[in-house]
Short mmCIF file of C-alpha atoms in Angstrom, two decimals:
data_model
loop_
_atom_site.label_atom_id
_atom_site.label_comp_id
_atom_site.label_asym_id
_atom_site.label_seq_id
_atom_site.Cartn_x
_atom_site.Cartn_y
_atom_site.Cartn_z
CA UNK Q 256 23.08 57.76 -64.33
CA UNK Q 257 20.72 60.19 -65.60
CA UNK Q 258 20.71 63.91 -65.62
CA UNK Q 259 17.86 64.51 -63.57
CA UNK Q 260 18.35 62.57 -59.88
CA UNK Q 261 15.44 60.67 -58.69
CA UNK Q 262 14.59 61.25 -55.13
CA UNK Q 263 13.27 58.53 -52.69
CA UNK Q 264 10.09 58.48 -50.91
CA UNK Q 265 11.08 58.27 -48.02
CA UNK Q 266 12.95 60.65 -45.72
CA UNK Q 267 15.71 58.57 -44.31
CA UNK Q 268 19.21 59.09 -41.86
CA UNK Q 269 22.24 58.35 -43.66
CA UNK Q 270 20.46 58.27 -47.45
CA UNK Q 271 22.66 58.14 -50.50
CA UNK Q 272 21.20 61.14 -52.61
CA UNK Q 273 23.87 63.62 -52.03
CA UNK Q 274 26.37 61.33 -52.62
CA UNK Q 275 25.16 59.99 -55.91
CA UNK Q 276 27.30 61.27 -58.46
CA UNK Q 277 30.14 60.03 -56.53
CA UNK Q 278 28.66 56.53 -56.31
CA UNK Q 279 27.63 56.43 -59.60
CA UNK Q 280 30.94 57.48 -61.17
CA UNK Q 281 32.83 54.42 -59.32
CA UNK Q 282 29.91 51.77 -59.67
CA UNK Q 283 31.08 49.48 -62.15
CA UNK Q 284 28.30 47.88 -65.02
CA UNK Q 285 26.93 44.65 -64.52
CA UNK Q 286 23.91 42.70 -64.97
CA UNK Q 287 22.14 42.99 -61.97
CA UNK Q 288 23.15 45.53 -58.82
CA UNK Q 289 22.62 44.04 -55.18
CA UNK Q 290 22.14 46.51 -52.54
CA UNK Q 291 22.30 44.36 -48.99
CA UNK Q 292 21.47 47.56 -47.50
CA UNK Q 293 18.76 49.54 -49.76
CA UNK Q 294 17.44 52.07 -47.04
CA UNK Q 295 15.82 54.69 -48.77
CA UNK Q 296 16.97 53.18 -52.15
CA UNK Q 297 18.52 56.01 -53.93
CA UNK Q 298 21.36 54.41 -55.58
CA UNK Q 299 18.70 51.96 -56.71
CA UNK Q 300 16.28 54.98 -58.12
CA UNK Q 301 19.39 56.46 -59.89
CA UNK Q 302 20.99 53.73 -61.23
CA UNK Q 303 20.09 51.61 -64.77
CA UNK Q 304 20.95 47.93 -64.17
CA UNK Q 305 19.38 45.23 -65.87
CA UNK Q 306 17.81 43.62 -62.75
CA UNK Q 307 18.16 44.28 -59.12
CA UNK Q 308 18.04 42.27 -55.68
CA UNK Q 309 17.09 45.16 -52.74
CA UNK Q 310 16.98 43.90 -49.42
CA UNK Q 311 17.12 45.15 -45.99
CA UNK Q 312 17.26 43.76 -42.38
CA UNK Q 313 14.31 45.89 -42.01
CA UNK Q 314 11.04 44.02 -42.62
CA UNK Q 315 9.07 47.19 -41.72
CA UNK Q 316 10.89 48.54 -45.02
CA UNK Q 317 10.74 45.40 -46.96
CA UNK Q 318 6.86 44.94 -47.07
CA UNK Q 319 6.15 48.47 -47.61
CA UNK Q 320 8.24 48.05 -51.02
CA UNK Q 321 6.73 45.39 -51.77
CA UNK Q 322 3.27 46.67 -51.65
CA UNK Q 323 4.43 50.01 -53.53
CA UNK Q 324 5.46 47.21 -56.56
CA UNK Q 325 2.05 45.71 -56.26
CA UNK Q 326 -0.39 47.93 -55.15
CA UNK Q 327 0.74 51.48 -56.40
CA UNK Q 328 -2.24 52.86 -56.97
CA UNK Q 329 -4.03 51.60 -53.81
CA UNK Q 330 -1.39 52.36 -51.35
CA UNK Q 331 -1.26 55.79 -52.96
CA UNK Q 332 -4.96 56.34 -52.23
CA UNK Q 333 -4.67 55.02 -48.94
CA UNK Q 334 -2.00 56.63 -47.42
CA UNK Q 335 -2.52 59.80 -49.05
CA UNK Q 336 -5.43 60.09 -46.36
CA UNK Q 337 -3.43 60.45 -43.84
CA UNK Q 338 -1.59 63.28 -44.59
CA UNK Q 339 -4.27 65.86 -43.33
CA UNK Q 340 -3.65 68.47 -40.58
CA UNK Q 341 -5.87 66.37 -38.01
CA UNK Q 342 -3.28 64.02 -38.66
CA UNK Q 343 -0.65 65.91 -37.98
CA UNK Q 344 -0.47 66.40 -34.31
CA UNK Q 345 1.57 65.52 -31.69
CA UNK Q 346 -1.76 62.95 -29.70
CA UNK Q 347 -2.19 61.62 -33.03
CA UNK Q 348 1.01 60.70 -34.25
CA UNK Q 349 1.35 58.50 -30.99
CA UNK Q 350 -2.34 56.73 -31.03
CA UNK Q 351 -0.87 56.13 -34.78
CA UNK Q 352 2.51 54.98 -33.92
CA UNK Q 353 1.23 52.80 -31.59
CA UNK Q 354 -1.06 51.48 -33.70
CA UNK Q 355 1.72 50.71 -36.47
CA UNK Q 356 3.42 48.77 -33.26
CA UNK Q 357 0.65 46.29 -32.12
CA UNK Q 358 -0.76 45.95 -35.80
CA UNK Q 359 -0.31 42.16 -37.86
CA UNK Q 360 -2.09 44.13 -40.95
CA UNK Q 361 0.91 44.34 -43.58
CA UNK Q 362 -0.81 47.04 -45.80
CA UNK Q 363 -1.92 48.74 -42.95
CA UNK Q 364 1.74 48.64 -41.41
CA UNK Q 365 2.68 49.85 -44.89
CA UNK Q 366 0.97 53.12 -45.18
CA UNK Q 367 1.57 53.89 -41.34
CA UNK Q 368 5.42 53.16 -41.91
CA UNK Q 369 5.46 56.04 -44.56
CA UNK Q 370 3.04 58.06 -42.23
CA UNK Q 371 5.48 57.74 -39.31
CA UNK Q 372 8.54 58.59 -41.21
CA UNK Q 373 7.00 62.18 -43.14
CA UNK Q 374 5.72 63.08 -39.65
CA UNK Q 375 8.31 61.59 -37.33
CA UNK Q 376 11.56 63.29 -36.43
CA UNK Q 377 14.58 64.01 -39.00
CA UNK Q 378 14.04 60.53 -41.17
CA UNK Q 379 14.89 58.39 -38.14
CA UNK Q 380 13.91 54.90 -38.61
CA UNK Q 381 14.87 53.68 -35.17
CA UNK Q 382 13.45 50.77 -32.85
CA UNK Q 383 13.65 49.53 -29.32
CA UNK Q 384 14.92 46.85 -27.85
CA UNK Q 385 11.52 45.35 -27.80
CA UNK Q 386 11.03 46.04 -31.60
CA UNK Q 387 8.98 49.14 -31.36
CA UNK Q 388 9.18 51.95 -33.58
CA UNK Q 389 9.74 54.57 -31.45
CA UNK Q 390 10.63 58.11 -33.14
CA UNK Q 391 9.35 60.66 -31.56
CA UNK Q 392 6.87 63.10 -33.11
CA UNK Q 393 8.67 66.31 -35.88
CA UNK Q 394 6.75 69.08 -35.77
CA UNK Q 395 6.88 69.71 -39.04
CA UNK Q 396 4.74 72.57 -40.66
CA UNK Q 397 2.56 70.53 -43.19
CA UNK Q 398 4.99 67.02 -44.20
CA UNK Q 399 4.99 66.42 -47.96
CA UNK Q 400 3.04 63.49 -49.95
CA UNK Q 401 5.62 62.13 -52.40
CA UNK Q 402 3.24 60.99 -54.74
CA UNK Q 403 5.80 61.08 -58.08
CA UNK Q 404 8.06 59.79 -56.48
CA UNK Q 405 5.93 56.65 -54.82
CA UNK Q 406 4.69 56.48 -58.38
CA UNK Q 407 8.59 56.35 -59.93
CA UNK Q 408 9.43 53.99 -57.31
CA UNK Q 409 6.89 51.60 -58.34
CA UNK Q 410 7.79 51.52 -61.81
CA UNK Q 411 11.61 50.59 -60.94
CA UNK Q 412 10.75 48.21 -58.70
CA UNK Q 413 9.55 46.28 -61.64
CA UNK Q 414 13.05 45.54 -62.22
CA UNK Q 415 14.04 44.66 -58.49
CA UNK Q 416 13.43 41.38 -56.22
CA UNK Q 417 12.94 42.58 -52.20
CA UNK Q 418 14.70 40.44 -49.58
CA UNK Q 419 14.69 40.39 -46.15
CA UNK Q 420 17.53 38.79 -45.11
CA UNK Q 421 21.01 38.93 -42.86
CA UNK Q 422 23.30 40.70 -45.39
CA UNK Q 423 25.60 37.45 -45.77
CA UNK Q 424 22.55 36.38 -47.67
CA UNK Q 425 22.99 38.62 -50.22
CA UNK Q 426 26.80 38.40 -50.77
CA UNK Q 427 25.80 34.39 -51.11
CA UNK Q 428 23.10 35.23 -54.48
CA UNK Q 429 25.85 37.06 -55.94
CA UNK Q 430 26.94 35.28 -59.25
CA UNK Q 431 29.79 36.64 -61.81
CA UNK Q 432 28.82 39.89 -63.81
CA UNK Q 433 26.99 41.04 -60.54
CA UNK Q 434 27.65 44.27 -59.26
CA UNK Q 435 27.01 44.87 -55.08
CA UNK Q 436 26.37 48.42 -53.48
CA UNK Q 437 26.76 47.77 -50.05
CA UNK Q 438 26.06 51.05 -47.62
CA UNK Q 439 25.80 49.77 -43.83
CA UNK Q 440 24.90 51.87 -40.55
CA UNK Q 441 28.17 53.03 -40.68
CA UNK Q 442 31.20 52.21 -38.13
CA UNK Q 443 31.25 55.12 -35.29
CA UNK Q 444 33.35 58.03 -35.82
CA UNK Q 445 33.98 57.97 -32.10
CA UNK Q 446 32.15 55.24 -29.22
CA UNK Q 447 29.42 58.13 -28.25
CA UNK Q 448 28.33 58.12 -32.02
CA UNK Q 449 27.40 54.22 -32.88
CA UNK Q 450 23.87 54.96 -34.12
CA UNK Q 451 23.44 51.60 -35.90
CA UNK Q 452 19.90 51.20 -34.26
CA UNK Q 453 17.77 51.45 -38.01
CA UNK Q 454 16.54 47.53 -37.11
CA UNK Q 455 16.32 46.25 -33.61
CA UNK Q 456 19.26 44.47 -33.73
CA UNK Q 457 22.66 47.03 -34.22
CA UNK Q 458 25.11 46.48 -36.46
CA UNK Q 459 28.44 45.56 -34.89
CA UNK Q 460 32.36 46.04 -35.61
CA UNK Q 461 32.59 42.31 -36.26
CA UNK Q 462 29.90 42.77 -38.57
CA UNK Q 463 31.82 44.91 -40.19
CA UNK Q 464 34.77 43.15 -40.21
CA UNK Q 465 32.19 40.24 -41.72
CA UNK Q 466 31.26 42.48 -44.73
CA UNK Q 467 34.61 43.66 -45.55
CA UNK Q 468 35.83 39.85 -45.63
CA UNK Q 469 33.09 39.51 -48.36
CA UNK Q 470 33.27 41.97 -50.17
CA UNK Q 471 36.99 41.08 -51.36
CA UNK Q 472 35.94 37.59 -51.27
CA UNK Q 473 33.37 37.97 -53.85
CA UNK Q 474 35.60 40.19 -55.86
CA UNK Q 475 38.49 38.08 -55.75
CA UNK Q 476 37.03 34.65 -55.75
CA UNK Q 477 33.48 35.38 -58.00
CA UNK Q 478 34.44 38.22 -60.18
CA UNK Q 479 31.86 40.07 -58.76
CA UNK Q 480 32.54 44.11 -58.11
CA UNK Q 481 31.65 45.50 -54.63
CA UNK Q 482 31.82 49.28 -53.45
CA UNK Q 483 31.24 50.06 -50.18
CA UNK Q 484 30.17 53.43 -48.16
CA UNK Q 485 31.49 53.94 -44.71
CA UNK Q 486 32.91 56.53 -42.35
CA UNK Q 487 36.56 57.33 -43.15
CA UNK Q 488 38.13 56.29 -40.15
CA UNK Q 489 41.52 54.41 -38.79
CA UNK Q 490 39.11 51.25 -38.43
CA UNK Q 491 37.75 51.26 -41.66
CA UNK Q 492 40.63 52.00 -42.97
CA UNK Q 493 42.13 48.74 -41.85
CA UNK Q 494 39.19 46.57 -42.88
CA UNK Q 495 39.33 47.69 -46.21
CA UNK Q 496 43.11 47.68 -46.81
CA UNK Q 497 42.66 45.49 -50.04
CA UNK Q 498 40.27 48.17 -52.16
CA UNK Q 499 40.47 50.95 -53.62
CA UNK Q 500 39.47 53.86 -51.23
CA UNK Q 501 38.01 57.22 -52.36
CA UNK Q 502 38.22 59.74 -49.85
CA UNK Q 503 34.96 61.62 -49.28
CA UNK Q 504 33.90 64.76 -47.04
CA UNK Q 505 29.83 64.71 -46.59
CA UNK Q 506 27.48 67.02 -44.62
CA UNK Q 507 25.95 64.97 -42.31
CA UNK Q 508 22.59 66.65 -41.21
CA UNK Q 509 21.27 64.46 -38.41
CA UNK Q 510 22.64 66.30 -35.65
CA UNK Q 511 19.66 68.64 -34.10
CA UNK Q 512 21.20 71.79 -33.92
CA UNK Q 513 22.11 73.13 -37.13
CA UNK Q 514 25.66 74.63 -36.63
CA UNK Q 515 26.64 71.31 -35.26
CA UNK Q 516 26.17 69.83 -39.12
CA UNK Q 517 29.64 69.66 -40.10
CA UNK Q 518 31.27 67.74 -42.68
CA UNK Q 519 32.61 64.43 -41.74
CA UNK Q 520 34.76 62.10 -44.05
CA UNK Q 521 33.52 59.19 -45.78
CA UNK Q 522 34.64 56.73 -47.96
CA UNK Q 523 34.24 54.14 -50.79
CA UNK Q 524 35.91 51.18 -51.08
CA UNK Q 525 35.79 49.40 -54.43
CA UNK Q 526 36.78 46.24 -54.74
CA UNK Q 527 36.91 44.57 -58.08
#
């Protein structure tokens, strides 16, 4: 990993920057890193594998970074212009977000999707049932362009092939001397905390009984390394019985009230 860590473009609930010494120091080499789960993407932007697969349930997500590969420069242009202060108020952001939800326009979709997350509430990426984005509006004093680091991202992504795809998909491409990150909306600390809702279908315990099944069967059966990132609870605990588990404790910073941002534990489970 290199000295100077490489921030993601997007603001986004549950990202891996804080954490990426610690995933760095346990990923193992490889030539090519699969991430079934890229969110955000910073393991990916702080990372130096050959080649990469990056794919997401998400297809909001997944044809936004594809354009970014493409169309850098344009996209750049484009959504620059609408990060103005007319843009940023509250009757806006809703005749915007509701735009973003009845539009078949990919590029447009693409620069409203990073619109809606600078100016949308804590990094949430969250949709209802009917598949609407539906974070609220943030408030936020003037929300920050990340030009370098759109322009960073689209170098990378040079290296990387964007999938949409269930995540079984990806633990399928996965050949011998491949390495797989694999960071899911993580199992609920308790039943009142299951935010899993980043697509519009949630992410359930036999899902993540599914992944942990995988994970060892890939590393026992393909030679192919996976570490996983997960709450460090009883359940996860069990389902990953046959790694190696790291003990983590992470300041979570979703919750809305600031002294309620304590440090929960996490974990990552390497299986090799």
């Amino acid at each position: 990993m290199k000295k100077n860590k490489n921030r993601a473009f997007l603001k986004w609930a549950g990202g891996k920057y804080g954490l990426i010494e610690e995933i760095c120091q346990r990923l193992p080499e490889g030539n090519k890193l699969i991430e079934p789960f890229v969110g955000a993407g910073s393991v990916f932007l702080n990372t130096e594998y050959p080649q990469y697969v990056l794919n997401d349930i998400n297809p909001d997500l997944i044809n936004l970074y594809s354009i970014v590969k493409t169309q850098a420069d344009y996209f750049i242009q484009e959504s620059e212009k609408l990060f103005s202060p007319s843009n940023n108020q509250e009757k806006r952001f809703y005749e915007l977000r509701k735009e973003f939800n009845q539009s078949d326009d990919l590029f447009f979709k693409s620069i409203l999707f990073l619109y809606l997350n600078r100016h949308g509430y804590n990094g949430l990426c969250r949709y209802n049932l009917s598949g609407g984005f539906n974070v609220p509006f943030g408030r936020y004093k003037a929300p920050y362009f990340p030009k370098k680091e759109l322009l960073y991202f689209a170098e990378k992504s040079q290296k990387a092939t964007f999938t949409c795809e269930p995540f079984q998909h990806s633990f399928a491409r996965a050949r011998a001397g491949n390495v797989i990150y694999s960071d899911p909306p993580y199992a609920p600390i308790s039943l009142t905390a299951n935010f899993t809702q980043y697509s519009k279908n949630g992410f359930s315990l036999d899902e993540q009984l599914m992944l942990a099944k995988l994970a060892n069967h890939n590393a026992t059966k393909k030679s192919v390394s996976v570490l996983i990132s997960n709450h460090d609870t009883p359940f996860t605990r069990d389902i990953y019985s046959q790694a190696d588990i790291t003990s983590l404790m992470v300041k979570r910073t979703i919750s809305q009230k600031g002294d309620k941002r304590v440090k929960v534990g996490e974990l990552l489970a390497l299986y090799t």
